[in-house]
Coordinates of C-alpha atoms in Angstrom, one line a residue:
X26 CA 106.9 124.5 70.8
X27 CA 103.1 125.7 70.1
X28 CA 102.1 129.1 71.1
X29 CA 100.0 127.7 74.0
X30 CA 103.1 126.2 75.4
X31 CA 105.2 129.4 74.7
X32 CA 103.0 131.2 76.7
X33 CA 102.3 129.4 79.8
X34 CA 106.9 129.2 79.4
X35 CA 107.2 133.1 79.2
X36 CA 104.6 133.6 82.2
X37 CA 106.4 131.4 84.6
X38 CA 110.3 132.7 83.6
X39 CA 108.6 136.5 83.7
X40 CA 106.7 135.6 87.8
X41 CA 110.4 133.9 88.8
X42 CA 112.1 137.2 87.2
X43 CA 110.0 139.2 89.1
X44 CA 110.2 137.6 92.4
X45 CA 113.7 137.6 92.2
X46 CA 113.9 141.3 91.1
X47 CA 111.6 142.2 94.3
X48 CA 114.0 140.4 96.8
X49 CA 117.2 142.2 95.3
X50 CA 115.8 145.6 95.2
X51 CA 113.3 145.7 97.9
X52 CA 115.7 147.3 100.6
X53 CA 113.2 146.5 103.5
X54 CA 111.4 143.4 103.6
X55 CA 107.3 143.3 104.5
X56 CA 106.5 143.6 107.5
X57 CA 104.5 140.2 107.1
X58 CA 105.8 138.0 109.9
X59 CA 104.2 134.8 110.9
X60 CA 105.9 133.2 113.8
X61 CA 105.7 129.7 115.4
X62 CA 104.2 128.6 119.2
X63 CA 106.3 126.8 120.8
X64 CA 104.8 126.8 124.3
X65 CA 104.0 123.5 125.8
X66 CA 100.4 122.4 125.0
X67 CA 98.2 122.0 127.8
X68 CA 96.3 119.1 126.7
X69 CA 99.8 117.1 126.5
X70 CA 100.0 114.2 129.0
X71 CA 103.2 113.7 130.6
X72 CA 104.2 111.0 132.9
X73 CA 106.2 111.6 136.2
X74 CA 107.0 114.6 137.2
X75 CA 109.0 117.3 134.5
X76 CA 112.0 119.3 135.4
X77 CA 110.2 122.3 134.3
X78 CA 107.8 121.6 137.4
X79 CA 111.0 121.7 139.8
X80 CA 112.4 124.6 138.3
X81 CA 112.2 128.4 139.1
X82 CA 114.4 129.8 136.1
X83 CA 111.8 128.1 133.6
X84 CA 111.8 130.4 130.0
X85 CA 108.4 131.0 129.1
X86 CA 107.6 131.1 125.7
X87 CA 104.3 132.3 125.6
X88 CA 104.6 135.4 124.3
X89 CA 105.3 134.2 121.3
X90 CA 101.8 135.2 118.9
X91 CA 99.9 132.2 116.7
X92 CA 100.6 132.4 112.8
X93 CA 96.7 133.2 112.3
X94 CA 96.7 136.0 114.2
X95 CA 99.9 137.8 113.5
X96 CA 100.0 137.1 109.4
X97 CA 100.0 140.7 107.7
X98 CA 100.1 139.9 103.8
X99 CA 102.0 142.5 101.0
X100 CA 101.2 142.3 98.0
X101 CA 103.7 142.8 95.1
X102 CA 103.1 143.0 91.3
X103 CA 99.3 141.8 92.3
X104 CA 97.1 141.4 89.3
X105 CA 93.6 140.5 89.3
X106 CA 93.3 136.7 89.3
X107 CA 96.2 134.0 89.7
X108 CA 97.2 132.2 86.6
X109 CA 94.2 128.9 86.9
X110 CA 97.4 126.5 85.8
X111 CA 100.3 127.8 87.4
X112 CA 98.1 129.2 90.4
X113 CA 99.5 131.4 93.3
X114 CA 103.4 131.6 93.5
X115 CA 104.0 132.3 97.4
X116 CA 107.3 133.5 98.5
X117 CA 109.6 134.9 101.3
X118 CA 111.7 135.2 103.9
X119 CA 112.8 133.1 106.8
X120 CA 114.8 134.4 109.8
X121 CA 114.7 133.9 113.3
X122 CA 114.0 136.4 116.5
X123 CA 117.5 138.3 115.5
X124 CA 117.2 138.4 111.9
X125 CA 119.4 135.9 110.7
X126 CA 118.2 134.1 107.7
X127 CA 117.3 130.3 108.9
X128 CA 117.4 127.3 106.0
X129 CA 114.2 125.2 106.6
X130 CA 111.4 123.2 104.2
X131 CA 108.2 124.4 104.2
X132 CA 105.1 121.9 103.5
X133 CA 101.6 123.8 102.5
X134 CA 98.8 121.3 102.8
X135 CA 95.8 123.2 101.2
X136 CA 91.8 122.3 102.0
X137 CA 91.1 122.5 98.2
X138 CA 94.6 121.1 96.4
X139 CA 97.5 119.4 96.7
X140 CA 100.2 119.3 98.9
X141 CA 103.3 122.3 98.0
X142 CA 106.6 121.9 99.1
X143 CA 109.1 125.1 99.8
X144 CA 112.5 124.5 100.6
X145 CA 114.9 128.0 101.7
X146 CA 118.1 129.2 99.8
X147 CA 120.0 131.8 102.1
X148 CA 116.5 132.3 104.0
X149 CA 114.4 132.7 101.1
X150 CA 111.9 130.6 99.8
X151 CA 109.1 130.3 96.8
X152 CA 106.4 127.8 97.0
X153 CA 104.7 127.7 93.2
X154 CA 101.1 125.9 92.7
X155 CA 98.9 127.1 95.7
X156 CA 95.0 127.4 95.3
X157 CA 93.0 130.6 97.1
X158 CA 91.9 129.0 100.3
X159 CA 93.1 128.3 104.0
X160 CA 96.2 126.0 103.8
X161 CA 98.0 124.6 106.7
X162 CA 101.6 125.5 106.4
X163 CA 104.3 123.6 108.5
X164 CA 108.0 125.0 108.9
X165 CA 111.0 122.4 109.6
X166 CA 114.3 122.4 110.2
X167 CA 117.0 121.2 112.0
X168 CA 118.3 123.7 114.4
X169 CA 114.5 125.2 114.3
X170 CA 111.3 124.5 116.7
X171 CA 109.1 123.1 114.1
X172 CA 105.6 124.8 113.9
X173 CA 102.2 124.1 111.9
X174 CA 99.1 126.9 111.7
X175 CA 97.0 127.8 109.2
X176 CA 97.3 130.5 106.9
X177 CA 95.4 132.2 104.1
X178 CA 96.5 132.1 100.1
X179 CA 94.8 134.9 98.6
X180 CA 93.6 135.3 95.3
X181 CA 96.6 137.2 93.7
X182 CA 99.5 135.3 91.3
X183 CA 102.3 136.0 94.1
X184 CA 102.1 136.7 97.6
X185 CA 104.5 137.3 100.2
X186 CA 104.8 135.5 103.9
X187 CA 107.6 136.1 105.9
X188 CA 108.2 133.6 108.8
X189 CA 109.7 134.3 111.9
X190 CA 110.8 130.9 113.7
X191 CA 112.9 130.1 117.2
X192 CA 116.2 128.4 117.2
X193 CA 116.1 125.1 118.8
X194 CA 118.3 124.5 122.0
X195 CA 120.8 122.2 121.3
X196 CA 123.9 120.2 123.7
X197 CA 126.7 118.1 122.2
X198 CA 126.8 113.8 123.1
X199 CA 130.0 112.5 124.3
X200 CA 130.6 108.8 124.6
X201 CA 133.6 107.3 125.6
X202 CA 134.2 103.3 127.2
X203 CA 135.2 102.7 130.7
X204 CA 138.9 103.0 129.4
X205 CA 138.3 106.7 128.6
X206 CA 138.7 105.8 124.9
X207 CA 136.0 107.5 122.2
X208 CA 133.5 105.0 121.9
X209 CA 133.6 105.3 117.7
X210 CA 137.1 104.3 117.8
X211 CA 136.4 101.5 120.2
X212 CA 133.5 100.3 118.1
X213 CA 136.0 100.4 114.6
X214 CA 138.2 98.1 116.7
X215 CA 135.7 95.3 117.6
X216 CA 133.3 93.2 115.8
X217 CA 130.4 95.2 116.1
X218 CA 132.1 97.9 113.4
X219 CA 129.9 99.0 111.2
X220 CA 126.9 97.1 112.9
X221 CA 125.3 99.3 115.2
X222 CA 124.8 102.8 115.7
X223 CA 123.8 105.0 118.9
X224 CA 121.4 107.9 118.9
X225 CA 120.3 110.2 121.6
X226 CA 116.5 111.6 122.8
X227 CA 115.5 114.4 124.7
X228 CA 112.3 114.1 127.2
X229 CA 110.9 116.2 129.6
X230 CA 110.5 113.4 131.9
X231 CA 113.6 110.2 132.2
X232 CA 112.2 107.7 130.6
X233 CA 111.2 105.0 133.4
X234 CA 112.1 101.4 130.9
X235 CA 112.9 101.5 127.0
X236 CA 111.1 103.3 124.2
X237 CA 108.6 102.4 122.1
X238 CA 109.9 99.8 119.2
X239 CA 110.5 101.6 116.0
X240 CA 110.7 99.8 112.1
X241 CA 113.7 102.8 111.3
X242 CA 117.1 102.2 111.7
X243 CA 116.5 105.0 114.7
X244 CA 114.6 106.9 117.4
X245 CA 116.4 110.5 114.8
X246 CA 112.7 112.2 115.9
X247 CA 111.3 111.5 119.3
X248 CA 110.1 113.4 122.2
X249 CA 110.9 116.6 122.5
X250 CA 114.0 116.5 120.4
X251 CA 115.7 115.8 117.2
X252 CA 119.0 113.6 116.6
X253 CA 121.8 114.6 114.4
X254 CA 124.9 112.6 114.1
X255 CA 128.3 113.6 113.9
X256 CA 128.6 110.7 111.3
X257 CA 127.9 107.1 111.6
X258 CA 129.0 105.1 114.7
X259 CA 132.0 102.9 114.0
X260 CA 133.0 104.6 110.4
X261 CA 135.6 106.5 109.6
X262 CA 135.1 110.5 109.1
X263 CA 136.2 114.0 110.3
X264 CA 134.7 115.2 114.0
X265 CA 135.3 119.1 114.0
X266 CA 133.9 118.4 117.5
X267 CA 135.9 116.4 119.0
X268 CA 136.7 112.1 118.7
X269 CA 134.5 111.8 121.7
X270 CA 131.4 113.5 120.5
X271 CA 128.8 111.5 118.4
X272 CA 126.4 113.9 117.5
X273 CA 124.3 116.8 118.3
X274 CA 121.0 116.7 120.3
X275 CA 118.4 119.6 119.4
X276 CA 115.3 120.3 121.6
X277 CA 112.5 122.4 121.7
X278 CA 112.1 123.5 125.2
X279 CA 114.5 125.1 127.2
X280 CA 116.6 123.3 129.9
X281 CA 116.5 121.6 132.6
X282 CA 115.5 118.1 130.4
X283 CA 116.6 114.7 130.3
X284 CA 118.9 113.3 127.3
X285 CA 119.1 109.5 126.7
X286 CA 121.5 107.8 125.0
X287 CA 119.9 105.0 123.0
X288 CA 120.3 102.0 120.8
X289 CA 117.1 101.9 118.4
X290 CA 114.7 101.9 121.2
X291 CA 116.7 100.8 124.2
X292 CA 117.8 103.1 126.3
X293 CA 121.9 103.0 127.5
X294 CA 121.7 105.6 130.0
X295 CA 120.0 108.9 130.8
X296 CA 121.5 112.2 132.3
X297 CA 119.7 115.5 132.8
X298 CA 121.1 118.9 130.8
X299 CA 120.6 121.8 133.1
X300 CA 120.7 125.3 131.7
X301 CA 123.6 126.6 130.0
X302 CA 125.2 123.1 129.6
X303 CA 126.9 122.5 126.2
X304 CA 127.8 119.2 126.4
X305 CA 126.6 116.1 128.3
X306 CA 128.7 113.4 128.8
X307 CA 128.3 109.3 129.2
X308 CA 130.4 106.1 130.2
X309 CA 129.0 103.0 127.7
X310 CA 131.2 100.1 127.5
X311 CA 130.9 97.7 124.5
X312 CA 129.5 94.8 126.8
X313 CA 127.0 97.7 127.0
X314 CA 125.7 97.5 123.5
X315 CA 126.3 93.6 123.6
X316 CA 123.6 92.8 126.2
X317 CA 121.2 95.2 123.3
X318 CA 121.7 92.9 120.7
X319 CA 120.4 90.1 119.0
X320 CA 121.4 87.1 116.9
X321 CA 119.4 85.6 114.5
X322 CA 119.2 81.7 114.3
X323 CA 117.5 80.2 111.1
X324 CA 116.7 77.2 108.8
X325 CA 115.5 77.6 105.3
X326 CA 113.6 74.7 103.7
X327 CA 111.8 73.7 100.6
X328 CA 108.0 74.2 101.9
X329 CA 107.0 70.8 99.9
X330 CA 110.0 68.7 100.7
X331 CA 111.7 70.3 104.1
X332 CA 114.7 69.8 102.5
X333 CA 117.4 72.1 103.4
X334 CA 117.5 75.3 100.3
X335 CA 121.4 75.8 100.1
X336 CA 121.2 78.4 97.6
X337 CA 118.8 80.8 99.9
X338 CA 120.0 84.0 101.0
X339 CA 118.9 85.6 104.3
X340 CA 118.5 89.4 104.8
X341 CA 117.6 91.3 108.3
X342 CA 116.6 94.9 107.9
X343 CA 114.9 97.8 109.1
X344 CA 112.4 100.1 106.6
X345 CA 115.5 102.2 106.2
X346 CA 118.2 99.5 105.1
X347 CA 118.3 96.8 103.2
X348 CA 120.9 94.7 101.0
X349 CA 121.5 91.1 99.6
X350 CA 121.3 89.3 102.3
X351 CA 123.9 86.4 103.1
X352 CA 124.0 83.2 101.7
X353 CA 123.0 80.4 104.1
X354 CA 125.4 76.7 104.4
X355 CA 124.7 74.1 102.6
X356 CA 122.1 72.6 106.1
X357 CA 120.2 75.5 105.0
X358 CA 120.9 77.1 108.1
X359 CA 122.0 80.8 108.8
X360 CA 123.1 82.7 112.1
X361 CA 123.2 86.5 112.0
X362 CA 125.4 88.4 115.4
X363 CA 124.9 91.7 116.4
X364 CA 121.8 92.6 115.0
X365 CA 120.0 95.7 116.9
X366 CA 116.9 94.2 118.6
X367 CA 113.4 96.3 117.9
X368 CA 111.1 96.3 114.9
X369 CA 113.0 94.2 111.9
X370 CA 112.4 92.9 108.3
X371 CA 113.2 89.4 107.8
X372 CA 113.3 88.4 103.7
X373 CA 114.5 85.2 102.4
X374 CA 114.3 83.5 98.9
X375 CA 116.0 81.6 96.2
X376 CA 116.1 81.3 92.6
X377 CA 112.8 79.4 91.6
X378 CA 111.2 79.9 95.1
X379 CA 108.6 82.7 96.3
X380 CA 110.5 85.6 98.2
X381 CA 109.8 85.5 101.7
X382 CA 109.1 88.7 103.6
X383 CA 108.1 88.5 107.1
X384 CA 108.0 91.4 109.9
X385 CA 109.4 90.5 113.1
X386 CA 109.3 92.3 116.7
X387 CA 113.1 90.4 118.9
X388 CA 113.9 91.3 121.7
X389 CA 117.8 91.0 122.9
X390 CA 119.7 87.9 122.9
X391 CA 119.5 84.3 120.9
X392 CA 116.0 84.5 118.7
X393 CA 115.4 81.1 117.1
X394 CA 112.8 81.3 114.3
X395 CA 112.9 77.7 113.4
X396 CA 112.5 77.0 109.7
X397 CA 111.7 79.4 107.7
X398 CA 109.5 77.5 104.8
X399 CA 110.3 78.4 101.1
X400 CA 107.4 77.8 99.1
X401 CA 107.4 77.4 95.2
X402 CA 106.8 80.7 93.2
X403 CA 103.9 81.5 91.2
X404 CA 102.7 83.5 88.7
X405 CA 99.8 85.7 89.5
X406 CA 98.5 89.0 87.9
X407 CA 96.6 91.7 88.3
X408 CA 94.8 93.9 85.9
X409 CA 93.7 97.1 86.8
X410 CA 90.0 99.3 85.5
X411 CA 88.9 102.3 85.9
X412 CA 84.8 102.7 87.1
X413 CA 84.5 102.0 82.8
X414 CA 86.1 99.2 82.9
X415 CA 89.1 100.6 80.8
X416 CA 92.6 99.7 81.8
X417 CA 94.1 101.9 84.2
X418 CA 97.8 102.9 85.7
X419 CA 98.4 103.0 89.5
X420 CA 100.6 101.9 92.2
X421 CA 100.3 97.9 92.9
X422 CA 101.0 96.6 96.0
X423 CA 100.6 93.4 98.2
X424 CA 101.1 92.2 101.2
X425 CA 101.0 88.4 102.9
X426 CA 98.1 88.3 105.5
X427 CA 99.4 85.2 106.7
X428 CA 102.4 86.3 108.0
X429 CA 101.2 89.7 109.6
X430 CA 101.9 87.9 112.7
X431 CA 101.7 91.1 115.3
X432 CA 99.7 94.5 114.1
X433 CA 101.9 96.6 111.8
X434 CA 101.3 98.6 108.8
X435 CA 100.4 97.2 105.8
X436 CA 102.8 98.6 103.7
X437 CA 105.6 96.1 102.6
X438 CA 107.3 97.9 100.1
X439 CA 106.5 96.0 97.3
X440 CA 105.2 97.5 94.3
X441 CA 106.0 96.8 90.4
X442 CA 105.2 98.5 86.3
X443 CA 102.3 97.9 84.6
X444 CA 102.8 96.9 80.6
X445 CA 100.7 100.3 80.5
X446 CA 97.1 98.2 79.7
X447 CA 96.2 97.6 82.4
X448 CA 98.4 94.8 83.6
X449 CA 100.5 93.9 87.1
X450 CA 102.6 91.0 87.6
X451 CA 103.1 90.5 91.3
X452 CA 106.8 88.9 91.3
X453 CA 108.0 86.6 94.6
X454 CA 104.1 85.8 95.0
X455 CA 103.9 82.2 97.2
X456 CA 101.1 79.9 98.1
X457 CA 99.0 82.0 101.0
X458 CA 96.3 84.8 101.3
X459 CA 97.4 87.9 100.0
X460 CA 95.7 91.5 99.8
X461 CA 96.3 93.7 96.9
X462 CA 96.0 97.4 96.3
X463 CA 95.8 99.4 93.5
X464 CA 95.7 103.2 93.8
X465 CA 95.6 105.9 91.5
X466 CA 95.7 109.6 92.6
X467 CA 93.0 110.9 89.3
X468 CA 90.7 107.3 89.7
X469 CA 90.6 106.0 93.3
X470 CA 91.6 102.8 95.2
X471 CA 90.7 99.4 95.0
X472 CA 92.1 96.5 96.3
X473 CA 91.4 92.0 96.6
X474 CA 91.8 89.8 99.0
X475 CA 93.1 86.6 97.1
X476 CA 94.2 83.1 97.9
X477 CA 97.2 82.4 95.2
X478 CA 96.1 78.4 95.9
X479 CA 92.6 78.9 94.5
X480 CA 93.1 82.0 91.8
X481 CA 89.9 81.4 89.8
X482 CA 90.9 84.3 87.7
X483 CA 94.5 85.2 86.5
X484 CA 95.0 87.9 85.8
X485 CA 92.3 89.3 88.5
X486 CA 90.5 91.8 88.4
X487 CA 90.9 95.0 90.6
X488 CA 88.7 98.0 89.9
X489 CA 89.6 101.5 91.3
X490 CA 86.3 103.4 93.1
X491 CA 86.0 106.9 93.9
X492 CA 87.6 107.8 97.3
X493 CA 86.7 110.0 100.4
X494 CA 89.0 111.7 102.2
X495 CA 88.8 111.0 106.2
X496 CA 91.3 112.3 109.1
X497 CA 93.5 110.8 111.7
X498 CA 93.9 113.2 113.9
X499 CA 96.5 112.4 116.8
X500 CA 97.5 116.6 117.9
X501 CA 96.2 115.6 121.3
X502 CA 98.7 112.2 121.1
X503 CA 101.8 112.7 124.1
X504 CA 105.0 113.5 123.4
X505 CA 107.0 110.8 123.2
X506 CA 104.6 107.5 122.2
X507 CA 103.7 106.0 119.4
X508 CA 100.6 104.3 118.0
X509 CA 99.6 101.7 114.7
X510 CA 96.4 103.0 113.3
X511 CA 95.0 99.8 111.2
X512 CA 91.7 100.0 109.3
X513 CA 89.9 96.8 108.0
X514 CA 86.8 96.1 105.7
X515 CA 84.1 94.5 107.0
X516 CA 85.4 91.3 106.2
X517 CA 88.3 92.2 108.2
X518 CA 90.9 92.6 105.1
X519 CA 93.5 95.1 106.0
X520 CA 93.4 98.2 103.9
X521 CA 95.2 101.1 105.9
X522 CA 97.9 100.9 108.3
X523 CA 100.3 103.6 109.8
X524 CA 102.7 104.2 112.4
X525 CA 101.8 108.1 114.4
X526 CA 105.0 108.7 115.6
X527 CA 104.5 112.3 117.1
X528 CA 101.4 114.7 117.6
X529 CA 99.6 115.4 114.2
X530 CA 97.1 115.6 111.9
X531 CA 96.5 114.2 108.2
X532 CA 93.9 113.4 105.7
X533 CA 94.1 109.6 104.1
X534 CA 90.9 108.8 101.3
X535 CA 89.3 105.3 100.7
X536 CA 86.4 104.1 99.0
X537 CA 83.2 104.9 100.5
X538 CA 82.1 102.3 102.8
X539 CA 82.1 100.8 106.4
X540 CA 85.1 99.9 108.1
X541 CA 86.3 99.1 111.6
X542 CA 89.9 100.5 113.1
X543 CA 92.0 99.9 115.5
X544 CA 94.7 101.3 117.7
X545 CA 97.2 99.8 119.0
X546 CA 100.4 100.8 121.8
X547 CA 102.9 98.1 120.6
X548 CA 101.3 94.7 121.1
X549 CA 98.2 96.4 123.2
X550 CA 94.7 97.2 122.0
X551 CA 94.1 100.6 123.0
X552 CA 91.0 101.8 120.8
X553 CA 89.4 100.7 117.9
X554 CA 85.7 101.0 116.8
X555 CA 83.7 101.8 113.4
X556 CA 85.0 103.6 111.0
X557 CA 82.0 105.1 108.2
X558 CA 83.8 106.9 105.3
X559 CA 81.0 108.6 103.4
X560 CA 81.0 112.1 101.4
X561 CA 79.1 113.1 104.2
X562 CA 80.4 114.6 107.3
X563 CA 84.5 113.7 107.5
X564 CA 85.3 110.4 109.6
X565 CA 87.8 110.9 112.5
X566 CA 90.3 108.4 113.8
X567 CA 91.3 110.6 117.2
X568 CA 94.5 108.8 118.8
X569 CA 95.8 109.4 121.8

């Protein structure tokens, strides 16, 4: 090890040492406290009339102070100037109103660097590789009320922040059939073990028809309320609990609200939890969750020939599960039973054939897709420059424009290694239109829109470009929906897509350049408009 490295070693073991050494013989801690708002915004649009508005034993929480304005900083061990490579090591302690150390992660998203992560031990926490400058800092846990404000890092090598958070209110979910039996032990005993598995939502407002679709296996994040199961529906497994009880639902606002019980996105029944309620309690039968599903009704064929592919395998997913796939007969044709309905990922392919990958929005019941066409695979390749024209690493990806069907993010989850010069081979490629994407976080983005039947080129050319950062800023979108933001080029080539599935507010870069986006509410246009990403004033998607 050079000195140089020795160094910057012994620095970073000697600022840990200390830290540690301040939190075991400090015997009061700062009195630096930031603590989270969780009132109610009043630019939030709810539907129907709340609870909250009926009720006379509402607990207001607005005395609780914003993080800007309470933040008093301590100093410990301050000498003149952070370290410029290790910069500014922030730690501290998290505890709620009573003092008890709360577990949480903490994500500091900087205006001048990258993002830090913090996650607690025993309520205390160290966040290494902050910048000087205003960060936005977001505390998250499970039995917390998540928060976000903005906070300053100061030009010192450590700097304490204590956090003072609320505890989240929480009720217990009990299912059971008709029969009075636990519905987990109903569901190990029929064919839908293993297959399906039911969540809960709290809302201010009963929801008046289903939820929005989601592509995750569930709703575990969604109004006003978080969903933690006891363990997976129709598995085996220890409930300290109770047989009955599948899970836990955590909320943010006090009671009176309303708690649905919930297959993906459809809704099994709702109930309202008054204050002081620990547990609330539904009657679901199994013909219950059949009527939710669907089944799946297929044909794979050569795409040249029509002919039945026996060797194909068939695979229906979410973005959070995947697998094999089963193998369809020997008429190429494939049923798949008690499938949740919603968002899914269809993927088919055999050996010597493209891999199909298609995104599909099913409702309950039979869904015939017909024949699903298997078309030869081929070999295409990209090679990736820098603005020089050198070689250059970065993430791949592509995505079949003729199959994007519905709006839905672009994003299919296929990426692949470079030979490290430069060059991509995109594996399960078939005949079609195609847009690639290469992006590297130190050179920039580019992407192609190719046709694999014409390649004039192979491998083609992709070179990155300098990026701009721009915002989507969706704090004012209501609790409880969800949007698609989709940005295209001017020749209408997808190059951004993303699910907003609660209020927030991000940065996302592309080249500079004129775009047009779009918002959508499921299948429905909403907003959409020009999008002008220069280094100039920041461009704004607002979504709401």
């Amino acid at each position: 090890m050079n000195g140089k490295s020795s160094s910057v070693v012994a620095f970073v073991v000697g600022l840990l040492v200390g830290v540690l050494a301040m939190f075991v013989f400090t015997s009061t801690p700062s009195s630096a406290r930031l603590v989270g708002d969780a009132s109610v915004r009043e630019d939030e649009e709810v539907v129907g009339v709340s609870p909250h508005e009926r009720s006379a034993t509402k607990t207001s929480t607005t005395d609780v102070d914003p993080i800007a304005d309470t933040a008093e900083r301590r100093d410990v061990a301050r000498p003149d100037a952070p370290d410029e490579r290790l910069g500014v090591l922030v730690y501290g302690r998290i505890q709620d109103r009573s003092g008890e150390p709360v577990d949480a992660w903490l994500r500091f998203t900087p205006d001048n660097g990258d993002v830090v992560l913090g996650r607690t031990e025993a309520g205390s926490y160290t966040a290494l590789g902050l910048r000087p400058g205003s960060a936005k800092l977001r505390v998250s846990g499970s039995d917390i009320i998540s928060f976000e404000e903005q906070v300053d890092i100061e030009a010192v090598a450590t700097q304490r922040l204590d956090v003072t958070v609320q505890r989240a209110h929480s009720v217990e979910v009990a299912i059971v059939t008709p029969a009075g039996e636990p519905i987990e032990a109903a569901l190990r005993e029929s064919e839908l073990a293993h297959r399906v598995e039911i969540g809960a939502v709290a809302t201010e407002v009963a929801p008046t028809g289903h939820l929005p679709m989601t592509d995750m296996r569930a709703h575990a994040r969604f109004g006003i309320g978080r969903w933690e199961p006891a363990r997976g529906l129709g598995r085996s497994g220890d409930n300290s609990l109770g047989p009955e009880v599948v899970g836990t639902l955590r909320f943010d606002l006090p009671p009176p609200i309303y708690a649905s019980v919930v297959l993906r996105h459809r809704v099994l029944g709702t109930k309202i939890v008054e204050p002081g309620a620990k547990r609330v309690s539904f009657e679901i039968s199994l013909d219950d969750l059949r009527a939710n599903l669907t089944t799946i009704r297929c044909r794979v064929v050569d795409a040249m020939t029509l002919e039945p592919v026996a060797t194909a395998r068939v695979g229906i997913s979410d973005r959070q599960s995947g697998g094999p796939g089963q193998p369809v007969g020997e008429d190429g044709r494939i049923v798949i039973e008690h499938q949740p309905s919603g968002l899914l990922e269809l993927d088919a392919y055999a050996k010597g054939f493209e891999h199909y990958h298609q995104n599909l929005r099913l409702e309950p019941g039979e869904n015939d897709l017909g024949d699903i066409r298997l078309g030869e695979a081929r070999d295409v390749s990209i090679r990736v420059v820098d603005g020089n024209g050198e070689p250059a690493s970065a993430v791949v990806r592509w995505t079949n424009l003729d199959r994007m069907t519905f709006p839905q993010p672009l994003n299919t989850g296929r990426t692949t290694s470079g030979d490290g010069d430069g060059l991509y081979k995109l594996w399960g490629v078939g005949a079609g239109n195609y847009v690639v994407t290469a992006s590297s976080k130190d050179a920039g983005m580019g992407y192609a829109r190719i046709d694999t039947r014409s390649i004039e080129s192979n491998p083609l050319e992709i070179m990155l470009r300098p990026v701009v950062e721009w915002t989507v800023d969706a704090k004012t979108l209501a609790t409880g929906q969800m949007r698609l933001v989709q940005v295209f080029d001017r020749q209408r080539t997808p190059v951004y897509g993303r699910y907003v599935r609660e209020p927030a507010e991000w940065r996302t870069s592309l080249p500079a350049g004129d775009y047009e986006f779009e918002v959508h509410d499921g299948l429905r246009l909403v907003k959409s408009g020009p999008l002008r990403v220069s280094s100039g004033a920041m461009a704004r998607i607002v979504v709401d």
